[in-house]
PDB file of C-alpha atoms in Angstrom:
ATOM      1  CA  MET A   1      93.844 242.273-164.955  1.00 35.00           C
ATOM      2  CA  ALA A   2      94.728 238.626-164.148  1.00 37.00           C
ATOM      3  CA  ASN A   3      92.551 235.997-165.740  1.00 38.00           C
ATOM      4  CA  LYS A   4      90.395 234.116-163.132  1.00 35.00           C
ATOM      5  CA  PRO A   5      89.269 230.609-163.783  1.00 36.00           C
ATOM      6  CA  ILE A   6      85.421 230.124-164.127  1.00 32.00           C
ATOM      7  CA  PRO A   7      84.171 227.981-161.302  1.00 34.00           C
ATOM      8  CA  VAL A   8      83.274 224.478-162.432  1.00 34.00           C
ATOM      9  CA  ALA A   9      81.402 221.758-160.451  1.00 34.00           C
ATOM     10  CA  LEU A  10      83.704 219.192-159.119  1.00 34.00           C
ATOM     11  CA  SER A  11      81.754 216.379-160.601  1.00 35.00           C
ATOM     12  CA  ASN A  12      82.338 217.871-164.113  1.00 39.00           C
ATOM     13  CA  ARG A  13      86.072 217.603-163.683  1.00 44.00           C
ATOM     14  CA  THR A  14      85.997 213.894-163.877  1.00 45.00           C
ATOM     15  CA  ASP A  15      83.247 213.397-166.373  1.00 49.00           C
ATOM     16  CA  SER A  16      84.398 211.783-169.572  1.00 57.00           C
ATOM     17  CA  ALA A  17      81.886 213.434-172.021  1.00 74.00           C
ATOM     18  CA  PRO A  18      82.512 212.680-175.546  1.00 82.00           C
ATOM     19  CA  TYR A  19      80.528 214.824-178.056  1.00 86.00           C
ATOM     20  CA  VAL A  20      78.862 213.922-181.322  1.00 86.00           C
ATOM     21  CA  ILE A  21      78.440 216.741-183.821  1.00 86.00           C
ATOM     22  CA  GLN A  22      74.697 217.456-184.302  1.00 86.00           C
ATOM     23  CA  PRO A  23      72.913 219.106-187.314  1.00 87.00           C
ATOM     24  CA  GLY A  24      73.029 222.946-186.864  1.00 86.00           C
ATOM     25  CA  ASP A  25      76.397 222.941-185.037  1.00 88.00           C
ATOM     26  CA  TYR A  26      78.978 225.358-186.291  1.00 90.00           C
ATOM     27  CA  VAL A  27      82.440 223.766-186.450  1.00 89.00           C
ATOM     28  CA  GLU A  28      85.431 226.051-186.285  1.00 89.00           C
ATOM     29  CA  ALA A  29      88.997 224.906-187.132  1.00 88.00           C
ATOM     30  CA  VAL A  30      91.580 226.059-184.506  1.00 86.00           C
ATOM     31  CA  ARG A  31      94.571 227.783-186.087  1.00 82.00           C
ATOM     32  CA  SER A  32      97.280 227.087-183.487  1.00 80.00           C
ATOM     33  CA  LYS A  33     100.631 225.290-183.474  1.00 78.00           C
ATOM     34  CA  LYS A  34      99.844 223.815-179.986  1.00 78.00           C
ATOM     35  CA  CYS A  35      96.523 222.367-181.285  1.00 79.00           C
ATOM     36  CA  PRO A  36      97.063 221.040-184.832  1.00 80.00           C
ATOM     37  CA  GLY A  37      93.921 219.590-186.325  1.00 81.00           C
ATOM     38  CA  SER A  38      91.721 220.706-183.343  1.00 87.00           C
ATOM     39  CA  ILE A  39      88.273 222.050-183.726  1.00 89.00           C
ATOM     40  CA  ARG A  40      85.660 223.966-181.663  1.00 90.00           C
ATOM     41  CA  VAL A  41      81.985 223.255-181.890  1.00 91.00           C
ATOM     42  CA  TRP A  42      79.563 226.291-181.415  1.00 91.00           C
ATOM     43  CA  ASP A  43      75.907 226.593-181.247  1.00 89.00           C
ATOM     44  CA  SER A  44      75.848 229.076-184.083  1.00 88.00           C
ATOM     45  CA  PRO A  45      78.082 230.990-186.447  1.00 88.00           C
ATOM     46  CA  ALA A  46      77.942 233.941-184.002  1.00 88.00           C
ATOM     47  CA  ARG A  47      79.855 231.690-181.553  1.00 86.00           C
ATOM     48  CA  GLY A  48      77.550 232.413-178.586  1.00 87.00           C
ATOM     49  CA  GLU A  49      77.946 229.072-176.728  1.00 89.00           C
ATOM     50  CA  LEU A  50      80.775 226.513-176.913  1.00 90.00           C
ATOM     51  CA  ARG A  51      79.423 223.070-177.033  1.00 89.00           C
ATOM     52  CA  ALA A  52      82.607 220.947-177.555  1.00 90.00           C
ATOM     53  CA  GLY A  53      86.280 221.022-178.349  1.00 90.00           C
ATOM     54  CA  THR A  54      89.022 218.720-179.296  1.00 91.00           C
ATOM     55  CA  CYS A  55      91.439 217.859-176.488  1.00 89.00           C
ATOM     56  CA  ARG A  56      94.954 218.691-177.644  1.00 86.00           C
ATOM     57  CA  LEU A  57      96.400 215.987-175.316  1.00 86.00           C
ATOM     58  CA  CYS A  58      94.088 213.005-176.158  1.00 87.00           C
ATOM     59  CA  GLY A  59      92.765 214.205-179.493  1.00 86.00           C
ATOM     60  CA  GLU A  60      89.139 213.328-178.604  1.00 88.00           C
ATOM     61  CA  LEU A  61      86.134 215.567-179.302  1.00 90.00           C
ATOM     62  CA  THR A  62      84.854 216.327-175.606  1.00 89.00           C
ATOM     63  CA  ALA A  63      81.880 218.291-174.476  1.00 90.00           C
ATOM     64  CA  ALA A  64      82.518 221.658-173.102  1.00 88.00           C
ATOM     65  CA  LYS A  65      81.604 220.694-169.459  1.00 88.00           C
ATOM     66  CA  ALA A  66      84.468 218.272-169.454  1.00 88.00           C
ATOM     67  CA  LEU A  67      87.224 220.829-170.637  1.00 90.00           C
ATOM     68  CA  VAL A  68      89.309 222.841-168.363  1.00 89.00           C
ATOM     69  CA  ALA A  69      87.896 226.284-167.483  1.00 89.00           C
ATOM     70  CA  THR A  70      89.568 229.492-168.350  1.00 88.00           C
ATOM     71  CA  THR A  71      88.804 233.015-169.416  1.00 86.00           C
ATOM     72  CA  ALA A  72      91.866 233.290-171.657  1.00 86.00           C
ATOM     73  CA  SER A  73      90.353 230.969-174.286  1.00 86.00           C
ATOM     74  CA  PRO A  74      87.316 231.405-176.535  1.00 87.00           C
ATOM     75  CA  GLY A  75      84.196 230.093-174.913  1.00 87.00           C
ATOM     76  CA  GLY A  76      85.796 230.088-171.479  1.00 89.00           C
ATOM     77  CA  ARG A  77      87.300 226.516-172.012  1.00 89.00           C
ATOM     78  CA  GLU A  78      90.688 225.351-172.804  1.00 88.00           C
ATOM     79  CA  LEU A  79      91.305 222.666-175.418  1.00 89.00           C
ATOM     80  CA  ARG A  80      92.175 220.132-172.690  1.00 88.00           C
ATOM     81  CA  CYS A  81      89.962 217.786-170.953  1.00 89.00           C
ATOM     82  CA  TRP A  82      89.876 217.421-167.067  1.00 88.00           C
ATOM     83  CA  ALA A  83      91.114 213.760-167.311  1.00 88.00           C
ATOM     84  CA  CYS A  84      94.238 214.603-169.326  1.00 88.00           C
ATOM     85  CA  ASN A  85      94.793 217.809-167.120  1.00 89.00           C
ATOM     86  CA  THR A  86      94.737 215.675-164.007  1.00 88.00           C
ATOM     87  CA  ALA A  87      97.141 213.072-165.345  1.00 89.00           C
ATOM     88  CA  ALA A  88      99.644 215.759-166.634  1.00 89.00           C
ATOM     89  CA  ALA A  89      99.529 217.457-163.181  1.00 89.00           C
ATOM     90  CA  ALA A  90     100.144 214.106-161.483  1.00 90.00           C
ATOM     91  CA  ALA A  91     102.986 213.369-163.682  1.00 90.00           C
ATOM     92  CA  ASN A  92     104.512 216.782-163.171  1.00 90.00           C
ATOM     93  CA  TYR A  93     104.184 216.549-159.461  1.00 89.00           C
ATOM     94  CA  ALA A  94     105.913 213.129-159.400  1.00 89.00           C
ATOM     95  CA  ALA A  95     108.773 214.331-161.709  1.00 90.00           C
ATOM     96  CA  ASN A  96     109.531 217.453-159.659  1.00 91.00           C
ATOM     97  CA  ARG A  97     108.796 216.019-156.172  1.00 89.00           C
ATOM     98  CA  ALA A  98     112.364 215.490-155.192  1.00 89.00           C
ATOM     99  CA  ALA A  99     113.416 218.916-156.316  1.00 91.00           C
ATOM    100  CA  ARG A 100     110.610 220.645-154.411  1.00 90.00           C
ATOM    101  CA  LEU A 101     111.460 218.724-151.263  1.00 89.00           C
ATOM    102  CA  GLU A 102     115.184 219.620-151.588  1.00 92.00           C
ATOM    103  CA  ALA A 103     114.253 223.315-152.058  1.00 91.00           C
ATOM    104  CA  LYS A 104     111.960 223.210-149.111  1.00 88.00           C
ATOM    105  CA  ARG A 105     114.580 221.634-146.976  1.00 89.00           C
ATOM    106  CA  ARG A 106     117.145 224.206-147.903  1.00 91.00           C
ATOM    107  CA  TYR A 107     114.596 227.056-147.128  1.00 90.00           C
ATOM    108  CA  GLU A 108     113.701 225.609-143.751  1.00 87.00           C
ATOM    109  CA  GLY A 109     117.343 225.418-142.908  1.00 88.00           C
ATOM    110  CA  THR A 110     117.783 229.174-143.162  1.00 91.00           C
ATOM    111  CA  PRO A 111     117.003 231.584-140.402  1.00 91.00           C
ATOM    112  CA  GLU A 112     114.100 232.993-142.402  1.00 91.00           C
ATOM    113  CA  GLY A 113     112.696 229.550-143.074  1.00 90.00           C
ATOM    114  CA  LYS A 114     112.884 228.583-139.389  1.00 90.00           C
ATOM    115  CA  ALA A 115     111.235 231.849-138.227  1.00 91.00           C
ATOM    116  CA  ALA A 116     108.523 231.209-140.820  1.00 91.00           C
ATOM    117  CA  SER A 117     108.030 227.602-139.720  1.00 89.00           C
ATOM    118  CA  ARG A 118     107.789 228.674-136.002  1.00 90.00           C
ATOM    119  CA  GLU A 119     105.296 231.386-136.745  1.00 92.00           C
ATOM    120  CA  ARG A 120     103.052 228.950-138.765  1.00 89.00           C
ATOM    121  CA  HIS A 121     103.205 226.331-135.822  1.00 87.00           C
ATOM    122  CA  ARG A 122     102.363 229.073-133.359  1.00 89.00           C
ATOM    123  CA  ARG A 123      99.451 230.310-135.319  1.00 89.00           C
ATOM    124  CA  ARG A 124      98.171 226.711-135.883  1.00 86.00           C
ATOM    125  CA  VAL A 125      98.487 225.811-132.139  1.00 86.00           C
ATOM    126  CA  ALA A 126      96.737 229.192-131.215  1.00 87.00           C
ATOM    127  CA  SER A 127      93.838 228.458-133.533  1.00 86.00           C
ATOM    128  CA  GLY A 128      93.278 224.991-131.952  1.00 84.00           C
ATOM    129  CA  ALA A 129      93.602 223.300-135.182  1.00 84.00           C
ATOM    130  CA  PRO A 130      95.766 220.224-133.938  1.00 83.00           C
ATOM    131  CA  ALA A 131      93.487 219.529-131.164  1.00 83.00           C
ATOM    132  CA  ALA A 132      90.400 219.798-133.427  1.00 84.00           C
ATOM    133  CA  ASP A 133      92.072 217.585-136.010  1.00 83.00           C
ATOM    134  CA  SER A 134      92.851 215.033-133.233  1.00 82.00           C
ATOM    135  CA  ARG A 135      89.274 215.053-132.127  1.00 84.00           C
ATOM    136  CA  ARG A 136      87.861 214.672-135.600  1.00 85.00           C
ATOM    137  CA  TYR A 137      90.277 211.766-136.467  1.00 83.00           C
ATOM    138  CA  ARG A 138      89.426 209.909-133.111  1.00 83.00           C
ATOM    139  CA  ALA A 139      85.712 210.461-133.797  1.00 85.00           C
ATOM    140  CA  ALA A 140      85.858 209.116-137.298  1.00 85.00           C
ATOM    141  CA  CYS A 141      87.608 206.039-135.896  1.00 85.00           C
ATOM    142  CA  THR A 142      85.079 205.578-133.181  1.00 85.00           C
ATOM    143  CA  ASP A 143      82.198 205.679-135.584  1.00 86.00           C
ATOM    144  CA  ARG A 144      83.325 202.568-137.306  1.00 88.00           C
ATOM    145  CA  THR A 145      81.547 199.224-137.064  1.00 89.00           C
ATOM    146  CA  PRO A 146      83.327 196.177-135.736  1.00 87.00           C
ATOM    147  CA  GLU A 147      83.481 194.821-139.344  1.00 90.00           C
ATOM    148  CA  GLN A 148      85.127 197.977-140.453  1.00 89.00           C
ATOM    149  CA  VAL A 149      87.597 197.932-137.631  1.00 89.00           C
ATOM    150  CA  ALA A 150      88.484 194.374-138.401  1.00 89.00           C
ATOM    151  CA  ALA A 151      88.941 195.224-142.052  1.00 90.00           C
ATOM    152  CA  ASP A 152      91.218 198.281-141.202  1.00 89.00           C
ATOM    153  CA  ARG A 153      93.237 195.999-138.948  1.00 89.00           C
ATOM    154  CA  ASP A 154      93.787 193.397-141.592  1.00 89.00           C
ATOM    155  CA  ARG A 155      94.703 196.061-144.110  1.00 89.00           C
ATOM    156  CA  LEU A 156      97.122 197.996-141.791  1.00 88.00           C
ATOM    157  CA  ARG A 157      98.645 194.886-140.070  1.00 89.00           C
ATOM    158  CA  PRO A 158      98.372 192.080-142.611  1.00 89.00           C
ATOM    159  CA  ASP A 159     101.063 190.131-140.770  1.00 89.00           C
ATOM    160  CA  GLY A 160      98.871 189.675-137.587  1.00 88.00           C
ATOM    161  CA  VAL A 161     101.372 191.413-135.222  1.00 90.00           C
ATOM    162  CA  HIS A 162     101.297 194.871-133.614  1.00 88.00           C
ATOM    163  CA  ARG A 163     104.291 196.874-132.245  1.00 88.00           C
ATOM    164  CA  CYS A 164     104.108 198.114-128.686  1.00 87.00           C
ATOM    165  CA  ARG A 165     105.141 201.718-128.535  1.00 86.00           C
ATOM    166  CA  LYS A 166     106.727 201.277-125.060  1.00 83.00           C
ATOM    167  CA  CYS A 167     108.628 197.843-125.265  1.00 83.00           C
ATOM    168  CA  HIS A 168     109.005 198.044-129.032  1.00 84.00           C
ATOM    169  CA  GLU A 169     108.173 194.372-129.328  1.00 86.00           C
ATOM    170  CA  PHE A 170     106.096 192.948-132.194  1.00 88.00           C
ATOM    171  CA  LEU A 171     103.279 190.966-130.556  1.00 87.00           C
ATOM    172  CA  PRO A 172     100.020 189.250-131.662  1.00 87.00           C
ATOM    173  CA  PHE A 173      96.801 191.143-131.512  1.00 87.00           C
ATOM    174  CA  GLU A 174      95.718 189.237-128.283  1.00 80.00           C
ATOM    175  CA  HIS A 175      98.372 191.009-126.362  1.00 81.00           C
ATOM    176  CA  PHE A 176      96.762 194.528-126.817  1.00 84.00           C
ATOM    177  CA  THR A 177      93.567 195.943-125.347  1.00 78.00           C
ATOM    178  CA  ARG A 178      90.955 197.129-127.645  1.00 81.00           C
ATOM    179  CA  ASP A 179      90.645 200.805-128.403  1.00 83.00           C
ATOM    180  CA  VAL A 180      88.358 201.829-131.275  1.00 83.00           C
ATOM    181  CA  SER A 181      89.654 205.414-131.371  1.00 85.00           C
ATOM    182  CA  THR A 182      92.885 204.122-132.967  1.00 88.00           C
ATOM    183  CA  PRO A 183      93.195 203.151-136.680  1.00 88.00           C
ATOM    184  CA  THR A 184      93.836 199.314-135.946  1.00 89.00           C
ATOM    185  CA  GLY A 185      91.220 199.311-133.026  1.00 88.00           C
ATOM    186  CA  LEU A 186      94.016 198.385-130.546  1.00 88.00           C
ATOM    187  CA  LYS A 187      95.997 200.305-127.981  1.00 85.00           C
ATOM    188  CA  VAL A 188      99.470 201.398-128.850  1.00 86.00           C
ATOM    189  CA  ILE A 189     100.874 199.771-125.559  1.00 85.00           C
ATOM    190  CA  CYS A 190     100.669 196.078-124.917  1.00 83.00           C
ATOM    191  CA  ARG A 191      98.959 194.571-121.932  1.00 75.00           C
ATOM    192  CA  THR A 192     102.124 193.921-120.059  1.00 74.00           C
ATOM    193  CA  CYS A 193     103.387 197.527-120.374  1.00 77.00           C
ATOM    194  CA  HIS A 194      99.898 198.750-119.372  1.00 71.00           C
ATOM    195  CA  ASP A 195     100.318 196.646-116.117  1.00 64.00           C
ATOM    196  CA  PRO A 196     103.150 198.095-114.024  1.00 58.00           C
ATOM    197  CA  ASP A 197     102.159 196.008-110.945  1.00 57.00           C
ATOM    198  CA  GLY A 198     102.561 192.757-112.877  1.00 56.00           C
ATOM    199  CA  HIS A 199      99.024 191.471-112.508  1.00 56.00           C
ATOM    200  CA  VAL A 200      98.787 190.330-116.041  1.00 55.00           C
ATOM    201  CA  ARG A 201     102.182 188.483-115.814  1.00 54.00           C
ATOM    202  CA  ASN A 202     101.093 186.701-112.581  1.00 56.00           C
ATOM    203  CA  ALA A 203      97.615 185.938-113.935  1.00 54.00           C
ATOM    204  CA  ALA A 204      99.198 184.284-117.048  1.00 52.00           C
ATOM    205  CA  VAL A 205     100.794 181.656-114.758  1.00 48.00           C
ATOM    206  CA  HIS A 206      97.544 179.748-114.649  1.00 50.00           C
ATOM    207  CA  MET A 207      95.468 181.436-117.419  1.00 52.00           C
ATOM    208  CA  ASP A 208      96.999 181.019-120.772  1.00 51.00           C
ATOM    209  CA  ASP A 209      95.879 180.735-124.417  1.00 48.00           C
ATOM    210  CA  ARG A 210      93.283 177.994-123.418  1.00 46.00           C
ATOM    211  CA  ASP A 211      91.205 180.830-121.809  1.00 52.00           C
ATOM    212  CA  ASN A 212      91.317 182.562-125.233  1.00 58.00           C
ATOM    213  CA  TYR A 213      91.903 185.836-123.376  1.00 66.00           C
ATOM    214  CA  ALA A 214      88.118 186.075-122.666  1.00 74.00           C
ATOM    215  CA  CYS A 215      86.424 187.656-119.664  1.00 80.00           C
ATOM    216  CA  ALA A 216      85.471 185.047-117.150  1.00 77.00           C
ATOM    217  CA  TYR A 217      82.222 186.759-116.238  1.00 79.00           C
ATOM    218  CA  CYS A 218      80.741 187.719-119.722  1.00 80.00           C
ATOM    219  CA  GLY A 219      83.055 186.053-122.351  1.00 75.00           C
ATOM    220  CA  THR A 220      84.112 189.334-124.187  1.00 78.00           C
ATOM    221  CA  PRO A 221      87.734 190.053-125.030  1.00 75.00           C
ATOM    222  CA  VAL A 222      89.743 190.602-121.910  1.00 75.00           C
ATOM    223  CA  GLU A 223      90.972 194.096-121.073  1.00 76.00           C
ATOM    224  CA  HIS A 224      91.776 193.884-117.240  1.00 78.00           C
ATOM    225  CA  VAL A 225      92.791 191.458-114.591  1.00 80.00           C
ATOM    226  CA  ASP A 226      90.348 191.159-111.761  1.00 83.00           C
ATOM    227  CA  HIS A 227      91.102 190.187-108.067  1.00 83.00           C
ATOM    228  CA  ILE A 228      88.381 187.686-107.223  1.00 81.00           C
ATOM    229  CA  HIS A 229      88.729 188.640-103.505  1.00 81.00           C
ATOM    230  CA  PRO A 230      89.531 192.226-103.627  1.00 84.00           C
ATOM    231  CA  LEU A 231      92.783 193.565-102.330  1.00 82.00           C
ATOM    232  CA  ALA A 232      90.820 196.202-100.227  1.00 81.00           C
ATOM    233  CA  ARG A 233      89.289 193.346 -98.330  1.00 80.00           C
ATOM    234  CA  GLY A 234      92.549 191.403 -97.638  1.00 79.00           C
ATOM    235  CA  GLY A 235      92.657 189.442-100.903  1.00 79.00           C
ATOM    236  CA  ALA A 236      96.015 188.087-102.069  1.00 77.00           C
ATOM    237  CA  ASP A 237      97.868 189.530-104.935  1.00 76.00           C
ATOM    238  CA  ALA A 238      98.628 186.043-106.297  1.00 74.00           C
ATOM    239  CA  PRO A 239      97.751 184.165-109.454  1.00 72.00           C
ATOM    240  CA  GLU A 240      95.185 182.042-107.590  1.00 71.00           C
ATOM    241  CA  ASN A 241      93.181 185.207-106.839  1.00 78.00           C
ATOM    242  CA  MET A 242      93.277 186.590-110.380  1.00 79.00           C
ATOM    243  CA  GLN A 243      90.942 186.236-113.280  1.00 78.00           C
ATOM    244  CA  TRP A 244      90.627 187.714-116.756  1.00 77.00           C
ATOM    245  CA  ALA A 245      87.923 190.420-117.069  1.00 82.00           C
ATOM    246  CA  CYS A 246      86.706 192.966-119.405  1.00 83.00           C
ATOM    247  CA  ALA A 247      86.695 196.676-118.396  1.00 82.00           C
ATOM    248  CA  PRO A 248      82.943 196.915-117.716  1.00 84.00           C
ATOM    249  CA  CYS A 249      82.847 193.907-115.462  1.00 86.00           C
ATOM    250  CA  ASN A 250      86.007 194.803-113.513  1.00 84.00           C
ATOM    251  CA  LEU A 251      85.040 198.492-112.987  1.00 84.00           C
ATOM    252  CA  SER A 252      81.497 197.547-111.923  1.00 85.00           C
ATOM    253  CA  LYS A 253      82.856 194.870-109.572  1.00 85.00           C
ATOM    254  CA  HIS A 254      85.278 197.410-108.011  1.00 81.00           C
ATOM    255  CA  ASP A 255      86.136 196.317-104.476  1.00 83.00           C
ATOM    256  CA  ALA A 256      82.929 194.189-103.902  1.00 83.00           C
ATOM    257  CA  ASP A 257      83.071 190.589-103.133  1.00 79.00           C
ATOM    258  CA  LEU A 258      82.230 188.247-105.885  1.00 77.00           C
ATOM    259  CA  PHE A 259      78.817 187.199-104.348  1.00 76.00           C
ATOM    260  CA  GLU A 260      77.978 190.708-103.387  1.00 80.00           C
ATOM    261  CA  TRP A 261      78.475 191.832-106.915  1.00 83.00           C
ATOM    262  CA  ARG A 262      76.437 189.029-108.367  1.00 78.00           C
ATOM    263  CA  PRO A 263      74.043 187.586-105.780  1.00 77.00           C
ATOM    264  CA  LYS A 264      72.509 185.202-108.346  1.00 74.00           C
ATOM    265  CA  LEU A 265      75.836 183.445-108.582  1.00 71.00           C
ATOM    266  CA  TYR A 266      75.677 182.668-104.952  1.00 68.00           C
ATOM    267  CA  GLU A 267      72.206 181.165-105.378  1.00 69.00           C
ATOM    268  CA  LEU A 268      73.516 178.982-108.138  1.00 66.00           C
ATOM    269  CA  VAL A 269      76.536 177.445-106.340  1.00 62.00           C
ATOM    270  CA  LYS A 270      75.415 177.453-102.655  1.00 65.00           C
ATOM    271  CA  ASP A 271      74.154 173.894-102.937  1.00 67.00           C
ATOM    272  CA  TRP A 272      77.013 172.483-104.873  1.00 63.00           C
ATOM    273  CA  PRO A 273      79.019 169.830-103.039  1.00 60.00           C
ATOM    274  CA  CYS A 274      82.663 171.037-102.378  1.00 58.00           C
ATOM    275  CA  ILE A 275      85.882 169.808-101.010  1.00 55.00           C
ATOM    276  CA  VAL A 276      87.674 172.088 -98.513  1.00 53.00           C
ATOM    277  CA  ARG A 277      91.436 172.275 -99.120  1.00 53.00           C
ATOM    278  CA  GLU A 278      94.064 174.710 -98.173  1.00 57.00           C
ATOM    279  CA  LEU A 279      95.320 177.081-100.726  1.00 53.00           C
ATOM    280  CA  PRO A 280      99.130 177.185-101.395  1.00 54.00           C
ATOM    281  CA  PRO A 281     100.968 179.941 -99.483  1.00 59.00           C
ATOM    282  CA  CYS A 282     100.739 183.311-101.085  1.00 53.00           C
ATOM    283  CA  PRO A 283     104.182 184.207-102.667  1.00 52.00           C
ATOM    284  CA  VAL A 284     103.672 187.987-102.102  1.00 50.00           C
ATOM    285  CA  ASN A 285     103.815 189.400 -98.508  1.00 52.00           C
ATOM    286  CA  ILE A 286     100.709 191.527 -98.084  1.00 45.00           C
ATOM    287  CA  THR A 287     101.351 192.571 -94.506  1.00 43.00           C
TER     288      THR A 287
END
């Protein structure tokens, strides 16, 4: 019958628990070529409960709860602590990683390996695991605070630029719309690529860095370009009729006139003195 490891709490695996021999403990010398000079400490000569043992890797007397669990050794514990076991496993993984990857690559190149890979992918897709993983990942990103988003962005993009997935250009953060569901808190496509009609490009003619890319209505970071006089009501698709706006303001304004959308704004400016002048001709033919 195969030996099954005894379940051990995860917290005990990382505990560094040195042990001091107490009066009444029974000390047994281990006679093994693998563990020269090692001892086991029992509660009594009858060896009912193992209290400690010498780690054969670091040589320290360690409490039984910090030793590797196994049914193949007396007391259900191997003479090796969890700290040394973890370090040895990590070293073995690093030393043989290249060989394992090469063996995996060769196997996946065979017909049997390709068939097994396709079957694993089919079962994973049928179970809905990829979609569930994506939802959990996006939910974890969305639950972050603004400070955590900024910290993750500085950690992932310390040079202050982000690469657009569509135009493949490295641009400053201001050229991307916010999206808290991504690791960096920014969309993967820049504002220009997100704007096939050229509204951002036209608006940038008279609204540049001096506006700090802020919404003209509430001052939050800009996400859209708003037509002050809506296109649905005959407004011109020209830079003079465009203004930076955030998504909530632009979507709530929709195709309403500025003073219809915010009547209090009209009460504020209706008595202001003004000079009537003609606007320059619109460069875009809207007929």
